[in-house]
Amino acid sequence: MATDMKRFTLTVTPETVQYLDELKQKEFYDKPYSAMYRYIIDMGIKCIQSGGGKQRREA
């Protein structure tokens, strides 16, 4: 594994957990959770960069 990777902790709602569990079963059943999370983050970044995420969501 690459040594330049960073770790972080994320707190999510129960609804998000349910969605992530369903996504894991359907699309990432043969991959680790970390690969799924990296994919989701990468797609979100690309969406924002392309203008698809114009409305900023406050946490």
C-alpha positions as a printed NumPy array, in Angstrom:
array([[  0.   ,   0.   ,   0.   ],
       [  1.168,   3.505,  -0.731],
       [  2.74 ,   5.232,   2.233],
       [  1.598,   8.695,   1.131],
       [ -2.095,   7.971,   1.791],
       [ -3.919,   9.874,   4.535],
       [ -6.603,   8.642,   6.928],
       [ -9.607,  10.517,   8.22 ],
       [-12.749,   9.858,  10.198],
       [-16.21 ,  10.655,   8.93 ],
       [-19.508,  10.683,  10.794],
       [-22.627,   9.976,   8.724],
       [-26.368,   9.75 ,   9.293],
       [-28.175,   6.408,   9.568],
       [-29.765,   7.115,   6.171],
       [-26.34 ,   7.52 ,   4.6  ],
       [-25.163,   4.265,   6.204],
       [-28.133,   2.465,   4.677],
       [-27.408,   3.937,   1.241],
       [-23.715,   3.022,   1.496],
       [-24.525,  -0.54 ,   2.57 ],
       [-26.858,  -0.955,  -0.417],
       [-24.273,   0.506,  -2.778],
       [-21.614,  -1.812,  -1.368],
       [-23.814,  -4.875,  -1.935],
       [-24.825,  -3.865,  -5.479],
       [-21.736,  -2.252,  -6.972],
       [-18.728,  -2.923,  -4.739],
       [-19.436,  -6.43 ,  -3.43 ],
       [-15.974,  -7.646,  -4.435],
       [-14.061,  -4.545,  -3.334],
       [-13.097,  -3.208,   0.106],
       [-15.091,  -0.366,   1.653],
       [-12.088,   1.927,   1.27 ],
       [-12.184,   1.535,  -2.522],
       [-15.881,   2.432,  -2.524],
       [-15.312,   5.52 ,  -0.38 ],
       [-12.409,   6.683,  -2.565],
       [-14.584,   6.246,  -5.656],
       [-17.468,   8.232,  -4.132],
       [-15.152,  11.053,  -3.04 ],
       [-13.44 ,  11.176,  -6.446],
       [-16.805,  11.302,  -8.257],
       [-18.018,  14.077,  -5.933],
       [-14.903,  16.124,  -6.593],
       [-15.281,  15.673, -10.361],
       [-18.949,  16.669, -10.163],
       [-18.138,  19.843,  -8.247],
       [-15.282,  20.726, -10.607],
       [-17.525,  20.299, -13.652],
       [-20.138,  22.633, -12.193],
       [-22.586,  19.911, -11.252],
       [-22.357,  20.811,  -7.587],
       [-22.991,  24.535,  -7.762],
       [-25.027,  24.682,  -4.579],
       [-22.675,  24.327,  -1.652],
       [-24.064,  22.158,   1.103],
       [-23.193,  23.251,   4.609],
       [-22.435,  20.546,   7.156]])
